[in-house]
Coordinates of C-alpha atoms in Angstrom, one line a residue:
Chain Y
M710 CA 14.4 32.7 -28.8
D711 CA 11.7 32.8 -31.2
S712 CA 7.9 32.0 -30.7
R713 CA 8.3 28.5 -32.4
E714 CA 11.2 27.6 -29.5
A715 CA 9.4 29.2 -26.4
R716 CA 6.1 27.1 -27.5
E717 CA 8.2 23.9 -27.6
I718 CA 9.6 24.8 -23.9
L719 CA 6.1 25.8 -22.2
A720 CA 4.6 22.4 -24.0
L721 CA 6.6 21.4 -20.8
Y722 CA 5.4 23.8 -17.8
R723 CA 3.2 22.3 -15.3
P724 CA 1.4 25.0 -13.7
G725 CA 1.8 24.5 -9.8
T726 CA 5.4 23.1 -9.3
A727 CA 8.8 24.3 -9.3
D728 CA 9.1 24.2 -13.3
A729 CA 8.6 27.8 -13.2
A730 CA 11.9 28.8 -11.4
D731 CA 13.7 26.4 -13.9
P732 CA 15.5 29.6 -16.0
R733 CA 14.7 28.6 -19.9
M734 CA 10.9 28.2 -19.1
A735 CA 11.3 31.3 -17.2
E736 CA 12.3 33.3 -20.4
A737 CA 9.3 31.7 -22.7
M738 CA 7.1 32.9 -20.1
D739 CA 8.4 36.2 -20.3
F740 CA 8.3 35.7 -23.9
A741 CA 4.7 34.6 -24.3
Q742 CA 3.8 37.8 -22.2
R743 CA 5.0 39.9 -25.2
D744 CA 3.0 37.8 -27.9
P745 CA -0.6 37.5 -27.9
E746 CA -1.0 34.1 -29.7
L747 CA 1.8 32.7 -27.7
A748 CA -0.1 33.9 -24.6
A749 CA -3.4 32.3 -25.3
W750 CA -2.0 29.2 -26.7
F751 CA 0.1 28.7 -23.3
E752 CA -3.5 30.0 -21.0
Q753 CA -5.3 26.6 -23.2
H754 CA -2.1 24.6 -22.2
C755 CA -1.9 25.2 -18.9
A756 CA -5.8 24.6 -18.6
V757 CA -5.1 21.4 -20.5
Y758 CA -2.8 20.1 -18.4
T759 CA -4.7 21.0 -15.2
A760 CA -7.8 18.7 -16.6
I761 CA -5.7 16.0 -17.5
R762 CA -4.2 16.2 -14.2
S763 CA -7.3 16.5 -11.7
K764 CA -8.4 13.6 -14.1
L765 CA -5.7 10.9 -12.5
K766 CA -5.3 12.6 -9.6
S767 CA -8.9 10.9 -8.7
I768 CA -8.2 7.6 -9.8
P769 CA -9.9 6.0 -6.6
V770 CA -7.5 4.5 -4.7
P771 CA -9.2 0.8 -2.9
P772 CA -9.8 1.3 0.6
G773 CA -8.1 -2.0 2.5
L774 CA -5.1 -1.1 0.4
K775 CA -3.1 0.1 3.7
R776 CA -4.0 -2.0 5.7
R777 CA -3.5 -4.6 3.6
I778 CA 0.1 -3.3 3.3
V779 CA 0.7 -2.6 7.4
V780 CA -0.6 -6.3 7.8
D781 CA 1.9 -7.7 5.6
H782 CA 4.4 -5.7 6.9
M783 CA 3.7 -6.8 10.6
H784 CA 4.9 -10.6 9.3
H785 CA 7.4 -9.3 6.9
A786 CA 8.7 -7.2 9.3
R787 CA 10.8 -10.2 11.0
I788 CA 12.4 -11.2 8.2
I789 CA 14.3 -7.9 7.5
P790 CA 18.0 -9.0 6.7
L791 CA 20.4 -7.7 8.7
P792 CA 23.7 -6.9 8.9
S793 CA 25.7 -10.4 9.7
T794 CA 27.2 -9.3 12.6
V795 CA 23.8 -8.2 14.6
Q796 CA 22.0 -11.6 12.9
L797 CA 25.3 -13.3 14.6
L798 CA 24.7 -12.3 17.8
L799 CA 20.7 -12.7 17.6
A800 CA 21.9 -16.2 17.3
A801 CA 23.5 -16.4 20.1
A802 CA 21.1 -14.6 22.3
A803 CA 18.4 -17.1 20.8
I804 CA 20.1 -20.3 21.0
I805 CA 20.8 -18.7 24.8
V806 CA 17.0 -17.6 25.3
I807 CA 16.0 -21.4 23.7
S808 CA 17.8 -23.2 26.0
A809 CA 16.3 -21.1 28.8
I810 CA 13.1 -22.1 27.9
V811 CA 13.9 -26.0 27.3
W812 CA 15.6 -26.3 30.6
T813 CA 12.6 -24.7 32.7
V814 CA 10.2 -26.9 30.6
F815 CA 12.0 -29.8 32.0
T816 CA 13.6 -28.9 35.0
T817 CA 10.0 -27.0 36.6
Q818 CA 6.6 -27.6 37.2
N819 CA 4.3 -25.9 34.7
P820 CA 0.5 -26.3 36.1
N821 CA -2.3 -25.3 33.1
T822 CA -3.9 -23.0 35.2
F823 CA -5.9 -20.3 33.6
V824 CA -3.9 -17.4 35.0
R825 CA -0.8 -18.6 33.6
Y826 CA -2.4 -19.2 30.2
R827 CA -4.4 -16.0 30.3
D828 CA -1.1 -14.1 31.0
H829 CA 1.1 -16.0 28.5
M830 CA -0.9 -15.3 25.5
A831 CA -1.3 -11.3 26.8
R832 CA 2.4 -10.9 26.7
M833 CA 2.8 -13.4 23.6
V834 CA 0.9 -10.9 21.6
Q835 CA 2.8 -7.7 23.2
R836 CA 6.3 -8.8 22.4
G837 CA 5.4 -9.7 19.0
Y838 CA 4.7 -13.1 17.1
S839 CA 6.7 -14.7 14.6
T840 CA 4.1 -17.1 13.5
S841 CA 2.6 -16.7 10.3
M842 CA -0.6 -15.8 10.4
Q843 CA -4.0 -16.8 7.8
L844 CA -5.1 -13.4 6.4
G845 CA -8.6 -12.8 6.0
D846 CA -12.3 -11.9 6.9
Q847 CA -13.3 -13.4 10.0
S848 CA -15.5 -15.6 7.8
Q849 CA -12.7 -16.7 6.3
I850 CA -10.6 -17.3 9.3
R851 CA -13.0 -19.4 11.2
E852 CA -13.1 -21.8 7.7
Y853 CA -9.5 -21.9 8.3
F854 CA -9.9 -23.4 11.9
R855 CA -12.9 -25.5 10.3
T856 CA -10.1 -26.8 8.0
N857 CA -7.4 -27.1 10.3
G858 CA -8.4 -29.5 13.3
V859 CA -9.3 -26.6 15.7
P860 CA -13.4 -26.1 16.7
A861 CA -14.7 -23.3 14.8
D862 CA -18.0 -23.2 16.3
Y863 CA -16.4 -20.3 18.7
V864 CA -19.4 -17.6 19.8
L865 CA -18.6 -13.9 19.4
S866 CA -20.6 -10.7 20.8
K867 CA -22.1 -8.8 18.5
N868 CA -19.8 -6.0 18.8
L869 CA -16.8 -8.4 18.3
Q870 CA -18.4 -10.1 15.3
K871 CA -18.8 -6.3 13.6
L872 CA -14.9 -5.9 14.2
P873 CA -12.9 -6.8 10.6
G874 CA -10.7 -9.7 10.5
E875 CA -7.3 -9.3 10.2
G876 CA -5.6 -12.8 10.4
G877 CA -5.9 -16.3 12.4
V878 CA -3.6 -18.6 13.8
I879 CA -3.7 -21.7 15.7
L880 CA -1.1 -22.1 18.7
N881 CA 0.2 -24.7 20.9
W882 CA 0.5 -24.1 24.6
N883 CA 1.8 -26.8 27.0
N884 CA 0.6 -29.3 24.5
R885 CA -3.1 -27.8 24.0
K886 CA -4.2 -25.8 20.6
V887 CA -5.3 -22.4 20.9
E888 CA -7.4 -20.3 18.7
M889 CA -5.7 -16.8 18.1
L890 CA -8.7 -14.6 16.1
C891 CA -6.6 -10.8 15.2
L892 CA -9.4 -8.3 14.8
D893 CA -9.1 -4.6 13.4
A894 CA -10.3 -2.0 16.2
S895 CA -8.9 0.7 14.4
A896 CA -12.4 2.6 14.0
N897 CA -13.0 2.3 17.7
A898 CA -9.1 2.8 19.1
A899 CA -8.7 6.3 20.8
A900 CA -5.7 8.9 20.1
G901 CA -2.8 6.5 20.5
K902 CA -3.9 3.5 21.5
G903 CA -3.1 0.2 19.9
K904 CA -5.4 -1.0 17.1
D905 CA -5.5 -4.9 17.0
L906 CA -7.6 -6.9 19.1
W907 CA -6.7 -10.7 20.2
V908 CA -9.4 -13.1 21.1
F909 CA -8.4 -16.3 22.2
M910 CA -10.2 -19.8 22.2
M911 CA -9.0 -22.7 24.1
K912 CA -11.2 -26.1 25.5
K913 CA -12.4 -25.1 29.2
S914 CA -11.1 -28.3 30.5
D915 CA -7.4 -27.7 29.2
V916 CA -6.9 -25.4 32.0
Q917 CA -7.6 -26.8 35.6
D918 CA -8.9 -23.9 37.0
P919 CA -11.2 -22.2 34.4
P920 CA -13.3 -18.9 35.4
K921 CA -16.8 -19.4 36.5
P922 CA -19.8 -19.8 33.8
G923 CA -21.4 -16.5 33.5
K924 CA -18.8 -14.4 35.0
T925 CA -16.3 -12.2 33.2
Y926 CA -12.6 -11.4 34.9
F927 CA -11.0 -8.3 34.3
E928 CA -7.1 -8.1 34.5
Q929 CA -4.0 -5.8 33.1
V930 CA -1.5 -8.0 31.4
G931 CA 1.7 -5.4 30.7
H932 CA -0.1 -2.6 28.6
L933 CA -3.3 -4.6 27.5
Q934 CA -6.5 -5.2 29.1
T935 CA -7.8 -8.3 29.0
A936 CA -11.3 -9.7 29.8
S937 CA -11.5 -13.6 30.1
W938 CA -14.7 -16.2 30.4
A939 CA -15.9 -19.4 29.4
E940 CA -19.1 -20.4 27.4
G941 CA -20.3 -23.8 26.8
D942 CA -17.2 -26.0 26.6
K943 CA -14.7 -22.7 26.1
L944 CA -12.5 -20.7 27.4
Y945 CA -11.9 -17.5 25.6
V946 CA -9.8 -14.8 26.5
L947 CA -10.2 -11.1 25.3
A948 CA -7.2 -8.9 25.2
A949 CA -6.2 -5.1 23.9
D950 CA -4.8 -2.0 24.4
G951 CA -7.5 -0.5 25.9
T952 CA -9.4 0.2 29.7
R953 CA -12.3 -2.2 30.9
Q954 CA -15.2 -0.1 30.1
D955 CA -13.8 -0.2 26.3
L956 CA -13.7 -4.4 26.3
E957 CA -16.8 -4.2 28.2
K958 CA -18.2 -3.0 24.8
Y959 CA -16.7 -5.3 22.5
L960 CA -18.5 -7.9 25.0
Q961 CA -22.0 -6.4 24.4
Chain J
M464 CA 12.8 4.1 9.5
S465 CA 11.7 0.2 9.4
D466 CA 10.2 -0.2 12.6
G467 CA 6.1 0.2 12.7
V468 CA 5.2 3.6 13.4
E469 CA 7.7 5.2 10.9
F470 CA 6.4 2.4 8.2
D471 CA 2.6 3.1 9.0
S472 CA 3.0 6.9 8.7
L473 CA 5.4 6.1 5.1
V474 CA 2.1 4.0 4.2
T475 CA -0.4 6.7 4.9
R476 CA 2.1 9.4 3.0
Y477 CA 2.9 7.7 -0.4
Y478 CA 0.5 4.3 -1.0
G479 CA -1.9 6.5 -2.5
P480 CA 0.0 8.1 -5.0
L481 CA 2.3 4.9 -5.4
Y482 CA -1.3 2.8 -6.6
Q483 CA -2.2 5.8 -8.5
F484 CA 0.5 5.4 -10.6
A485 CA -0.2 1.7 -10.7
F486 CA -3.0 1.8 -11.6
S487 CA -2.2 4.5 -14.4
L488 CA 0.3 2.0 -15.8
T489 CA -1.3 -1.3 -15.4
R490 CA -5.2 -0.3 -15.7
S491 CA -5.7 -2.7 -13.0
E492 CA -6.9 -2.9 -9.7
S493 CA -5.6 -6.0 -8.1
D494 CA -2.1 -5.5 -10.4
A495 CA -2.0 -2.2 -9.0
C496 CA -2.6 -3.0 -5.4
D497 CA 0.3 -6.0 -6.1
L498 CA 2.7 -3.5 -7.3
T499 CA 1.5 -0.8 -4.2
Q500 CA 1.9 -3.4 -1.8
Q501 CA 5.3 -5.0 -3.5
T502 CA 6.6 -2.0 -3.3
F503 CA 6.1 -1.8 0.7
Y504 CA 7.5 -5.0 1.2
I505 CA 10.6 -4.1 -0.4
W506 CA 10.8 -1.0 0.9
A507 CA 10.6 -2.9 4.2
T508 CA 13.5 -5.6 3.6
K509 CA 16.0 -3.2 1.8
G510 CA 14.7 0.2 2.7
H511 CA 18.1 0.3 5.3
Q512 CA 20.2 0.5 2.1
L513 CA 19.0 3.9 1.5
R514 CA 21.3 6.7 2.5
D515 CA 19.4 9.8 1.9
I516 CA 16.4 9.2 3.5
A517 CA 15.3 12.4 1.9
K518 CA 15.0 10.6 -1.5
V519 CA 12.4 8.1 0.0
K520 CA 9.4 9.2 -2.2
T521 CA 11.2 8.5 -5.5
W522 CA 13.0 5.5 -4.2
L523 CA 9.2 3.9 -4.2
F524 CA 8.4 5.5 -7.1
T525 CA 11.5 3.9 -8.5
T526 CA 10.8 0.7 -7.3
L527 CA 7.5 0.3 -8.3
H528 CA 8.3 1.2 -11.9
R529 CA 11.0 -1.5 -11.9
E530 CA 8.5 -3.5 -10.2
F531 CA 6.3 -3.1 -13.1
L532 CA 8.7 -3.6 -15.7
N533 CA 9.5 -6.8 -14.8
M534 CA 5.8 -7.6 -14.1
R535 CA 5.2 -6.9 -17.7
R536 CA 9.0 -8.8 -19.5
K537 CA 7.0 -11.6 -18.0
I538 CA 4.3 -11.4 -20.0
V539 CA 5.1 -9.8 -23.3
R540 CA 8.5 -8.4 -24.8
F541 CA 7.9 -3.9 -25.2
P542 CA 7.2 -3.5 -28.6
H543 CA 10.1 -1.6 -30.9
Y544 CA 9.1 1.9 -32.0
E545 CA 11.0 4.5 -33.7
L546 CA 10.7 7.9 -32.1
S547 CA 12.5 9.7 -34.7
E548 CA 9.2 9.3 -36.7
M549 CA 6.4 9.9 -34.7
D550 CA 5.3 13.5 -34.9
H551 CA 5.0 15.0 -31.6
E552 CA 2.9 18.7 -32.4
L553 CA 0.7 19.6 -29.8
P554 CA -2.8 18.3 -30.9
A555 CA -5.4 21.5 -30.2
I556 CA -7.5 20.5 -27.5
S557 CA -9.8 22.3 -25.0
P558 CA -9.7 21.5 -21.0
A559 CA -13.7 21.3 -22.1
M560 CA -13.0 18.3 -23.9
V561 CA -10.8 16.4 -21.1
N562 CA -13.5 17.2 -18.1
V563 CA -16.3 15.2 -19.9
L564 CA -14.2 12.1 -19.8
D565 CA -14.1 10.1 -16.4
A566 CA -10.4 8.9 -15.0
A567 CA -11.0 5.5 -16.0
K568 CA -11.4 7.2 -19.3
V569 CA -8.1 8.8 -19.3
V570 CA -6.1 5.6 -18.0
E571 CA -7.8 3.9 -20.6
L572 CA -6.7 6.5 -23.6
L573 CA -2.9 7.1 -20.9
N574 CA -2.4 3.1 -22.0
Q575 CA -3.2 3.7 -25.8
V576 CA -0.2 6.0 -26.2
A577 CA 2.8 4.6 -26.8
E578 CA 4.5 1.9 -24.7
P579 CA 7.5 3.4 -23.9
Y580 CA 6.3 7.2 -23.4
Q581 CA 2.9 5.9 -20.7
A582 CA 5.7 6.0 -17.4
T583 CA 7.0 9.5 -18.5
L584 CA 3.5 10.9 -18.7
A585 CA 2.3 9.5 -15.7
L586 CA 4.7 10.9 -13.7
F587 CA 4.3 14.3 -15.7
Y588 CA 1.3 14.7 -14.8
M589 CA 0.3 13.1 -11.7
E590 CA 3.6 13.8 -9.5
D591 CA 5.4 16.6 -9.0
Y592 CA 9.0 15.8 -9.4
S593 CA 11.4 18.1 -11.5
Y594 CA 12.3 16.3 -15.2
K595 CA 15.8 15.4 -13.2
E596 CA 14.0 13.1 -10.7
I597 CA 11.7 11.7 -13.5
S598 CA 15.0 10.6 -15.3
E599 CA 16.1 8.9 -11.8
I600 CA 13.1 7.3 -11.2
L601 CA 12.3 5.6 -14.6
G602 CA 16.8 5.2 -15.4
V603 CA 17.1 7.2 -19.0
P604 CA 18.6 10.1 -20.0
L605 CA 17.2 14.2 -19.5
G606 CA 16.9 14.4 -22.4
T607 CA 15.1 11.4 -23.0
V608 CA 12.3 12.4 -20.7
Q609 CA 11.7 15.6 -22.2
S610 CA 11.3 13.9 -26.0
R611 CA 9.1 11.1 -24.3
I612 CA 6.7 13.8 -22.8
S613 CA 6.5 16.0 -25.6
R614 CA 5.5 12.6 -28.1
G615 CA 4.0 10.9 -25.6
M616 CA 1.1 14.2 -24.4
A617 CA 0.8 14.9 -28.7
Q618 CA -0.6 11.5 -28.8
L619 CA -2.3 11.3 -25.7
Q620 CA -3.9 14.8 -26.7
Q621 CA -4.6 13.5 -30.3
L622 CA -6.1 10.7 -28.8
I623 CA -8.5 13.1 -26.9
K624 CA -9.3 15.6 -29.6
D625 CA -10.4 11.9 -32.1
L626 CA -12.6 10.7 -29.0
G627 CA -14.5 14.6 -29.7
S628 CA -14.5 14.4 -32.9
P629 CA -17.8 14.0 -34.8
D630 CA -16.1 11.6 -37.5
T631 CA -14.7 9.0 -35.2
A632 CA -17.9 9.1 -33.0
S633 CA -20.1 8.7 -36.0
K634 CA -17.1 5.3 -36.9
R635 CA -17.8 4.4 -33.2
E636 CA -21.0 4.0 -34.0
E637 CA -21.1 2.2 -37.3
A638 CA -18.3 -0.3 -35.8
H639 CA -21.4 -0.6 -32.8
G640 CA -24.3 -0.6 -35.1

């Protein structure tokens, strides 16, 4: 190995990586120790590499990117292609479930009570919902509701208004339209707790026994805590993975 | 690997480096965000096909680079370079000449390097991949990776040197004045 060859090899050397373990690199580095001119060049080369690397590693990453990817995944995850056998089994299971639901709808009474409505919504989000959601911040979601024929004049508490919007969707419950607003509560969520918070809104008159005005009703449904209240002509249900005290804070 | 919790931790671990790699290729925040998001979307739909889970990171970078090439093919055809004609003697520059630049300027200079060298150089500087892994990500032979790095590094250092030389500075002033 001569000085020129050693320099060509060392030009590809990256300090702080596994390159030093490469036998040819190690040999070239040994050579550089015996050649002061090459050693000085090599030292400069490493310093320049480190400077360029640190510049490129400091490219700022947009703060909302991670949430955008995860929210996007929430929807796409439900269309992951599965092996055909699994697909067939799932299709068969879906037919059975749909048949059972249709049979239930046509053969049983399904009164529009407040408790049924609240529990249905809270359990739906716990199971995972497959409806595509309109993504955006709170004002964009409100605009989406307004342009899609549902009331957008709902009133949220100050603390709920502060939460970043994740998405909104218009649901159907017993032929009544329900607005579902999904908010990002990750900044306030305790460790191990869910990061999403849902607000459901519908006309108060769509249930036969709405909560009394001026009073908030708390109830645990599955692993979600719910808070429900009526205000104006609307019925609100808030659901989140937290305690009653957590929800009370959001309502302030 | 595709369930919610593991997906979340995968994103947490790699979305930053992937975005930086994408930005170094596109110089556009929105394009880099789209490429990063598309990479994780492809992971969510096809990641289960990866047999060796230890290669997740390489798989993600390979996918992002492939998506970048697809995106570029829709816009321009790559110019052809005669690699053998390019001088790759390393111009002498000091760390101080780099330190006065901000990250955006370094990315701008990286994008002035000949097209075939850009992705190779970005991986060379930003990630700790072995040369073999870089060749897998880019789908080119190991020797090609090494020659692209040598030549690309020479071009980048020449651009940095030109930026700091009085002649270039006065030419820039004339051009603006």
